[in-house]
CSV table of C-alpha atoms in Angstrom, one decimal:
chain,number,residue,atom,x,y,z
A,1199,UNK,CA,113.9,84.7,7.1
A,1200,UNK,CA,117.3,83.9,5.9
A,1201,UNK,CA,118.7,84.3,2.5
A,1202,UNK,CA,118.8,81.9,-0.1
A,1203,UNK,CA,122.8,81.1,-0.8
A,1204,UNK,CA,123.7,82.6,-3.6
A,1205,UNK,CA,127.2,82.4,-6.1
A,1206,UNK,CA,129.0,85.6,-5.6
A,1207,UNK,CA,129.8,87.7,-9.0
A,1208,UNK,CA,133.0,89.2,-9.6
A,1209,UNK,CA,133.5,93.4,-10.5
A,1210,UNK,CA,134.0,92.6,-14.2
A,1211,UNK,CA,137.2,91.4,-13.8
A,1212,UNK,CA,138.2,88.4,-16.6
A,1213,UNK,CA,140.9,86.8,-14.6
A,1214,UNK,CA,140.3,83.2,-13.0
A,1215,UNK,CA,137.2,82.0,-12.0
A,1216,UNK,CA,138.3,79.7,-9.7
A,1217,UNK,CA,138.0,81.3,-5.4
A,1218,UNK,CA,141.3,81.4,-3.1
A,1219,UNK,CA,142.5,78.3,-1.5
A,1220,UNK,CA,142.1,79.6,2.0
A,1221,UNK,CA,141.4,83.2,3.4
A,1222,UNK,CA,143.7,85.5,4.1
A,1223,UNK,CA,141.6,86.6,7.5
A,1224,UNK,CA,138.9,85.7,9.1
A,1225,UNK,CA,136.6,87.1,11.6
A,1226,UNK,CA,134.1,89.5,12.2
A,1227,UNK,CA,132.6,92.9,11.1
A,1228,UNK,CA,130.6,94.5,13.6
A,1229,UNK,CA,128.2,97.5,13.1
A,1230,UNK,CA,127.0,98.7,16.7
A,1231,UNK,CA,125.7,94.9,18.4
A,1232,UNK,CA,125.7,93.4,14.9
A,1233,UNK,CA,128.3,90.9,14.3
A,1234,UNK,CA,128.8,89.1,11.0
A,1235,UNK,CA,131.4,86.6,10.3
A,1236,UNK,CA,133.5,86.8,7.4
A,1237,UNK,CA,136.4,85.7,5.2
A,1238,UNK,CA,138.6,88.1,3.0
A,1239,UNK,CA,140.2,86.6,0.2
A,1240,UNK,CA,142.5,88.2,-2.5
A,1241,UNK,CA,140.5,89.6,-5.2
A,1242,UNK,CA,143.8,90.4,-7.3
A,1243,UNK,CA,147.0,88.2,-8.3
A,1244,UNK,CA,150.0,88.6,-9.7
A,1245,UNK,CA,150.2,88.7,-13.9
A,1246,UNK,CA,151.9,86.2,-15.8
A,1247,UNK,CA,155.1,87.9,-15.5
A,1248,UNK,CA,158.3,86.5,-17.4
A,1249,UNK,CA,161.6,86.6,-15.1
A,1250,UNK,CA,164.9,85.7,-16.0
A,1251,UNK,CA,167.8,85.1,-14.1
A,1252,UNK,CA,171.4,85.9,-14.8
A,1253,UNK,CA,174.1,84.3,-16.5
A,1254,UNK,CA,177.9,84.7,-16.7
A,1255,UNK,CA,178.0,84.2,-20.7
A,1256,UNK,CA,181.1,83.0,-20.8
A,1257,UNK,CA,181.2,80.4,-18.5
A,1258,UNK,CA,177.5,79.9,-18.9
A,1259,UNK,CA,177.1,79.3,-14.9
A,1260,UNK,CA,174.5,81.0,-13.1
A,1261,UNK,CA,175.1,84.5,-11.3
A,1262,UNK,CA,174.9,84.2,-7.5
A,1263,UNK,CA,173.8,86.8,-4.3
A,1264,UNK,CA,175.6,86.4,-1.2
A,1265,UNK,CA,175.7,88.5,1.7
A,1266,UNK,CA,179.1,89.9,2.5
A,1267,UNK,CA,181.0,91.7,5.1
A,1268,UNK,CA,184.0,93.7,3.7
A,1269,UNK,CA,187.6,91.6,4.8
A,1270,UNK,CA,185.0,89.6,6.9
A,1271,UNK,CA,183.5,87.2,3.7
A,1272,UNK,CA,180.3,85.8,3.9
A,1273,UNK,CA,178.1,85.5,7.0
A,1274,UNK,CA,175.4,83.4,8.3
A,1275,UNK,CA,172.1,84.6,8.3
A,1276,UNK,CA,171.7,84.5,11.9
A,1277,UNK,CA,174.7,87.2,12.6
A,1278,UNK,CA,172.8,89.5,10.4
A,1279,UNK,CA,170.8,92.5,12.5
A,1280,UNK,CA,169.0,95.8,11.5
A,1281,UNK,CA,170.3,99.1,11.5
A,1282,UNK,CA,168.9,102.2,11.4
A,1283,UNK,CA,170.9,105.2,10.4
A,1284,UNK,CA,171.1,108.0,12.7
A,1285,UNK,CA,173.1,110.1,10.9
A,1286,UNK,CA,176.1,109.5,8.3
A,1287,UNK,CA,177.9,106.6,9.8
A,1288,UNK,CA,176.1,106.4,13.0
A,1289,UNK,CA,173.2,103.7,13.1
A,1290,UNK,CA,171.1,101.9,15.8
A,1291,UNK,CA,171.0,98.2,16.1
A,1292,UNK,CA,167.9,96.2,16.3
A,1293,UNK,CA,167.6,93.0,16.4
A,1294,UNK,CA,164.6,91.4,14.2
A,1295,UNK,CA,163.3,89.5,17.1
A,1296,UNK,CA,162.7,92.5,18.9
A,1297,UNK,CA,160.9,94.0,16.1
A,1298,UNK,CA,158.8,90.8,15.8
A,1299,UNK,CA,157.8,91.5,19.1
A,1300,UNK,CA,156.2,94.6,18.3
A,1301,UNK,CA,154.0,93.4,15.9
A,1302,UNK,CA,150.0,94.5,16.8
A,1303,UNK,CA,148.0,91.2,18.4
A,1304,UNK,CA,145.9,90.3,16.1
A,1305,UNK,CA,142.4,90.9,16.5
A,1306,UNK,CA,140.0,89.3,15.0
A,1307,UNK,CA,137.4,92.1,14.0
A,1308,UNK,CA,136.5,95.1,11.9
A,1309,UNK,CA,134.7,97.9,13.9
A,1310,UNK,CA,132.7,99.8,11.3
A,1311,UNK,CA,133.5,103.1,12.6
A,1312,UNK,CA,132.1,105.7,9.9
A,1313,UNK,CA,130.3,105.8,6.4
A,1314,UNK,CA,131.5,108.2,3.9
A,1315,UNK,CA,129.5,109.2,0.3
A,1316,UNK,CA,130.8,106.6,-2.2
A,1317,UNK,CA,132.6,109.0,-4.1
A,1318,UNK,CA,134.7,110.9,-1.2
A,1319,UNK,CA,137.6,108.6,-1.0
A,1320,UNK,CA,139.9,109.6,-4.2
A,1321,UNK,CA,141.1,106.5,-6.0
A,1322,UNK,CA,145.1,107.3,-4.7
A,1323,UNK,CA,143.8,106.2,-1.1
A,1324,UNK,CA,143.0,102.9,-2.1
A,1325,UNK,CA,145.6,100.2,-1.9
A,1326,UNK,CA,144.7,96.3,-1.9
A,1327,UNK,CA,141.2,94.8,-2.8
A,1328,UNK,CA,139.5,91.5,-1.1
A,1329,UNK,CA,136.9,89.8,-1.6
A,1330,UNK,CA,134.2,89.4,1.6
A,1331,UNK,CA,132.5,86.2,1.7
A,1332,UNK,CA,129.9,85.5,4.6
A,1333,UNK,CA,131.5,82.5,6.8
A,1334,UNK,CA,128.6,80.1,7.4
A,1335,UNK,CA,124.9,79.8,6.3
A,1336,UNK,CA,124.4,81.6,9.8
A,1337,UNK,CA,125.7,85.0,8.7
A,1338,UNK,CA,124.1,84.8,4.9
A,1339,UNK,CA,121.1,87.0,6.7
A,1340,UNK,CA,123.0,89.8,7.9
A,1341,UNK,CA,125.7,89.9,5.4
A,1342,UNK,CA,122.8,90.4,3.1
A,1343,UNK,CA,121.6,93.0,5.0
A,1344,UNK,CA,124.5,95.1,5.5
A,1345,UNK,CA,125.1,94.8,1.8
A,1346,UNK,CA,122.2,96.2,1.0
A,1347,UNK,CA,122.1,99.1,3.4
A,1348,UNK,CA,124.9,100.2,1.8
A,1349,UNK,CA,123.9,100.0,-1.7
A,1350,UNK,CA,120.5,102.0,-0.7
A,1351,UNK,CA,122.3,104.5,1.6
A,1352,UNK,CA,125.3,105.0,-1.4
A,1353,UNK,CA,128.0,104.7,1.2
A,1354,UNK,CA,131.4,103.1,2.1
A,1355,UNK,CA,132.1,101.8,5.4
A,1356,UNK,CA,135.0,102.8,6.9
A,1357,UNK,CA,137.5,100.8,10.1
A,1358,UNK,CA,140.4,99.4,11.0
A,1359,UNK,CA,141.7,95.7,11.5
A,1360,UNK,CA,144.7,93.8,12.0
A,1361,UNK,CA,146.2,91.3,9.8
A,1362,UNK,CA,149.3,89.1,10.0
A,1363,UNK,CA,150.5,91.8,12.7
A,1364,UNK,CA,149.7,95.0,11.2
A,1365,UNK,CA,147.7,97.2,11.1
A,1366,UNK,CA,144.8,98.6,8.3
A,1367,UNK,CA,142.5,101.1,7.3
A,1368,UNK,CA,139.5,99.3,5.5
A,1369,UNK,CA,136.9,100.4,3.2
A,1370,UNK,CA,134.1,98.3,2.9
A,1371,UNK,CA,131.7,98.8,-0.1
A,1372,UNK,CA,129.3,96.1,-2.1
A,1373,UNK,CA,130.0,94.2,-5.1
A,1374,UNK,CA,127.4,92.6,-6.7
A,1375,UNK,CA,125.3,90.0,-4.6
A,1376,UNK,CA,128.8,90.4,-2.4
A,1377,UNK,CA,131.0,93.0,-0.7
A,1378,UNK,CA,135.1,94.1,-1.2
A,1379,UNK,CA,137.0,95.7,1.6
A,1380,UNK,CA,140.0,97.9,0.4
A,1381,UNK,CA,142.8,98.8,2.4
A,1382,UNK,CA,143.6,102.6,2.5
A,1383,UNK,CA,146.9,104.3,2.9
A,1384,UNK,CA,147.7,106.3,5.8
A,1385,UNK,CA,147.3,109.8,5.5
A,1386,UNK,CA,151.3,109.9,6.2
A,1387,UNK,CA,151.8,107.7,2.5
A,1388,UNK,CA,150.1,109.8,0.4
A,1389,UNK,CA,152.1,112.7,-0.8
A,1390,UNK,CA,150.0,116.7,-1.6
A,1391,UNK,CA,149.3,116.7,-5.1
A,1392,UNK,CA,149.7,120.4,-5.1
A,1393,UNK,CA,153.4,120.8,-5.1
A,1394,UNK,CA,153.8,118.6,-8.2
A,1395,UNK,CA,150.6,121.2,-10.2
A,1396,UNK,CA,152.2,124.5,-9.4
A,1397,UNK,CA,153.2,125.4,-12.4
A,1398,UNK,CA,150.0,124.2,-14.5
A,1399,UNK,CA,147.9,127.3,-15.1
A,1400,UNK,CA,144.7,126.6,-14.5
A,1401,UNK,CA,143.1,128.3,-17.8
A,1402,UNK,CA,142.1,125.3,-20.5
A,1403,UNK,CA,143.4,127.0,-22.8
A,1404,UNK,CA,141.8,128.1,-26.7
A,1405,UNK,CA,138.1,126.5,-26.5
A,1406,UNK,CA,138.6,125.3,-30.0
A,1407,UNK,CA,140.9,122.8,-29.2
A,1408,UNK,CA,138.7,122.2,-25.6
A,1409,UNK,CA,135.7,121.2,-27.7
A,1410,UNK,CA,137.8,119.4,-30.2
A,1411,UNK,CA,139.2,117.3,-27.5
A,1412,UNK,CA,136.0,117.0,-25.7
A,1413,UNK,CA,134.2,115.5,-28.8
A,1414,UNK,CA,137.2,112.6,-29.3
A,1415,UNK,CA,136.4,112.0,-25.9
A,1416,UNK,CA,132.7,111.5,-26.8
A,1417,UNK,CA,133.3,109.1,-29.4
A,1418,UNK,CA,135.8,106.8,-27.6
A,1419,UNK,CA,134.0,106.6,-24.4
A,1420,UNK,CA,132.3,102.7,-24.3
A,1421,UNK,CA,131.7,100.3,-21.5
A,1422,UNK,CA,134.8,99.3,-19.4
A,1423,UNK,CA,136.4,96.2,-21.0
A,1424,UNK,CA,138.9,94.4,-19.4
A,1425,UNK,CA,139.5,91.9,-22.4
A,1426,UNK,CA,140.1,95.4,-24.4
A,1427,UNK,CA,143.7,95.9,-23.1
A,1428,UNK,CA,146.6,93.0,-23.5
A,1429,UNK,CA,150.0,92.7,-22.0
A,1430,UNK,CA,151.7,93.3,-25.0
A,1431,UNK,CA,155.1,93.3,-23.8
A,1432,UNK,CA,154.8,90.1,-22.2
A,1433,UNK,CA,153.4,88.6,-25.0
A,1434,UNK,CA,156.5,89.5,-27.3
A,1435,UNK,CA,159.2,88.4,-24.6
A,1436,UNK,CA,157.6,85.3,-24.9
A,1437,UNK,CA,157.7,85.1,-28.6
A,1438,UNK,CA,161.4,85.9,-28.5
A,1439,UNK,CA,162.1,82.9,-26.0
A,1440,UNK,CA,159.7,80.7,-28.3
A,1441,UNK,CA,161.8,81.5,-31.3
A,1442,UNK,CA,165.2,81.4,-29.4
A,1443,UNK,CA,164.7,78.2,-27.8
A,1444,UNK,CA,164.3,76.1,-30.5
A,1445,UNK,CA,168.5,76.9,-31.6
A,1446,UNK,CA,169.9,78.6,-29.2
A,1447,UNK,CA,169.2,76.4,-25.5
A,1448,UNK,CA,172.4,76.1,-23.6
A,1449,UNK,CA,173.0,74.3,-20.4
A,1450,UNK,CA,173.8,76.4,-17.0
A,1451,UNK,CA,175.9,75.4,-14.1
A,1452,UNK,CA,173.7,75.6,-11.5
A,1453,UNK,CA,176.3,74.2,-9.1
A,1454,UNK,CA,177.5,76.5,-6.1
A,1455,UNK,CA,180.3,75.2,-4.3
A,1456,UNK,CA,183.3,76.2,-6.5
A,1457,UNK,CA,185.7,78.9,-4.8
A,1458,UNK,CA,185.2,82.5,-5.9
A,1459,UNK,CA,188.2,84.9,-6.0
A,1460,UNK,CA,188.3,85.8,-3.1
A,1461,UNK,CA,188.9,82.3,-1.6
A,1462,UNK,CA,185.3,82.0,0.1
A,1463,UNK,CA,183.4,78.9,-0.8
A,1464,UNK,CA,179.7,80.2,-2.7
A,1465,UNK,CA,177.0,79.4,0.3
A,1466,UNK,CA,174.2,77.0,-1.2
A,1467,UNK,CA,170.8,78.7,-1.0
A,1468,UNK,CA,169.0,75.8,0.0
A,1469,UNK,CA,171.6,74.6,2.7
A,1470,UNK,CA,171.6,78.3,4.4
A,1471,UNK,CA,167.7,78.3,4.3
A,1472,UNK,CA,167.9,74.1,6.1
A,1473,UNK,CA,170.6,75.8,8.4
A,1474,UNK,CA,168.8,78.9,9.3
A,1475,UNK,CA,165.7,77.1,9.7
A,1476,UNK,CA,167.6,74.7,12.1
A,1477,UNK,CA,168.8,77.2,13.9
A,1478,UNK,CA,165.4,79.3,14.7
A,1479,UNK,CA,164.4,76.3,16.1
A,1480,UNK,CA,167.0,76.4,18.7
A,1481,UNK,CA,166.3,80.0,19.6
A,1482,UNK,CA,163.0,79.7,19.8
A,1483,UNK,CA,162.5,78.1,23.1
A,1484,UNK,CA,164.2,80.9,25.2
A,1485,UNK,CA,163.7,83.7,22.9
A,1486,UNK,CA,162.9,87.1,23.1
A,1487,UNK,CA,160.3,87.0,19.7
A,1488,UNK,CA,157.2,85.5,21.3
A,1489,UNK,CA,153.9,87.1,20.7
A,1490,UNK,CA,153.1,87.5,24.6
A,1491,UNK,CA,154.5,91.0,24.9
A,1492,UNK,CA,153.3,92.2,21.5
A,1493,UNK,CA,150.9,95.7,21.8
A,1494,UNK,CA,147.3,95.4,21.2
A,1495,UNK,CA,145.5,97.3,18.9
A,1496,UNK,CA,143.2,99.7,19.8
């Protein structure tokens, strides 16, 4: 008998309520012959970050990037190439396309290959968190049952999938009435801790001070609350642009097409982006980027 559809509850978290627009993937998890479609969807965004851009204060115009070749000038975006250094002043030239090309085929499903304890996986392995939402009232039955092995059994799944041509190692665990996959860093992006504790002696030192410390701990331990802990940085960069703005607003140049010293005309962002955009459509009819020749993963 299938499962009645039910809202899916966050971890705790206080940010917005509202779900993702779209997925980020979609496709399959498969224990042995079981299949269950899916949807992963960010289950973190960016905070309300302030940015600023520069300014030349005197002349009150803003500060512009370009790329430049030394007694060359500015280029075009399409004469632009990857190197990699070899050694000191020797490099190897790639061309992005042919990188493109090497991008994994996407594949379309996550082979549960291994469960671990919940607790094995140290916190510094885990990288990005998604939400897993069953795709279709089809799937509700064994989603549901897949969550709650897990729960009973105390265990993380553990495979690999591809998204947007690369490849991950995925954690999957339940949340709630739902599930989260984390990606997990390859065991070549985690540094040993050791090196960095060699010179910490082991010994806690006068047990005075141990239980002293270990009854502060006592009485500030509480439930985990999110709401506890402000950005309070943010909060005061805002202030100051609040208080600043009501006497001290000035109006920039944004134009970009006077001459700089050097003689070379300031290239207009957007009219580089229209011109690069034009010209990838050229290429792309006899290029070498197409996804036939990319390598499957495994």
């Amino acid at each position: 008998m299938a499962r009645a559809r039910k809202p899916a509850t966050g971890t705790g978290a206080t940010g917005t309520d509202a779900p993702a627009s779209r997925p980020v993937w979609t496709g399959h998890m498969r224990l042995a012959l079981v299949s269950v479609p899916v949807k992963l969807y960010a289950a973190t965004s960016s905070g309300p970050r302030i940015s600023f851009h520069q300014v030349h204060e005197p002349s009150q115009k803003r500060i512009r990037y370009q790329k430049i070749v030394p007694g060359i000038g500015p280029v075009d975006t399409d004469e632009i190439v990857k190197g990699f250094e070899l050694e000191k002043g020797r490099y190897v030239l790639v061309d992005p396309r042919d990188i493109d090309a090497l991008k994994i085929e996407t594949r379309h499903t996550l082979d549960l290959v291994q469960f671990v304890d919940h607790g094995e996986i140290a916190p510094i392995w885990y990288d990005r968190p998604y939400y897993v939402v069953p795709d279709g009232d089809l799937a509700m039955e064994a989603y549901g049952v897949l969550r709650d092995a897990l729960t009973r059994a105390g265990r993380v799944g553990l495979g690999q999938f591809v998204m947007r041509g690369r490849e991950y190692v995925a954690a999957l665990k339940p949340c709630g009435r739902g599930m989260i996959l984390e990606t997990l860093r390859f065991s070549d992006e985690v540094r040993r801790a050791a090196p960095f504790f060699t010179e910490i002696d082991d010994d806690a030192g006068d047990p005075e001070l141990l239980d002293m410390a270990s009854e502060l701990i006592d009485r500030k331990t509480a439930p985990f609350d999110p709401k506890r802990f402000e950005d309070h940085y943010t909060e005061a960069v805002r202030e100051l642009i609040e208080a600043k703005s009501h006497d001290k607003q000035v109006e920039i140049d944004e134009g970009t097409d006077e001459a700089t010293g050097g003689g070379a005309k300031v290239i207009d962002l957007v009219e580089a982006l229209r011109r690069s955009v034009k010209g990838a459509g050229k290429k792309s009819g006899g290029g070498k980027g197409g996804g036939s020749g990319r390598r499957k993963a495994g």
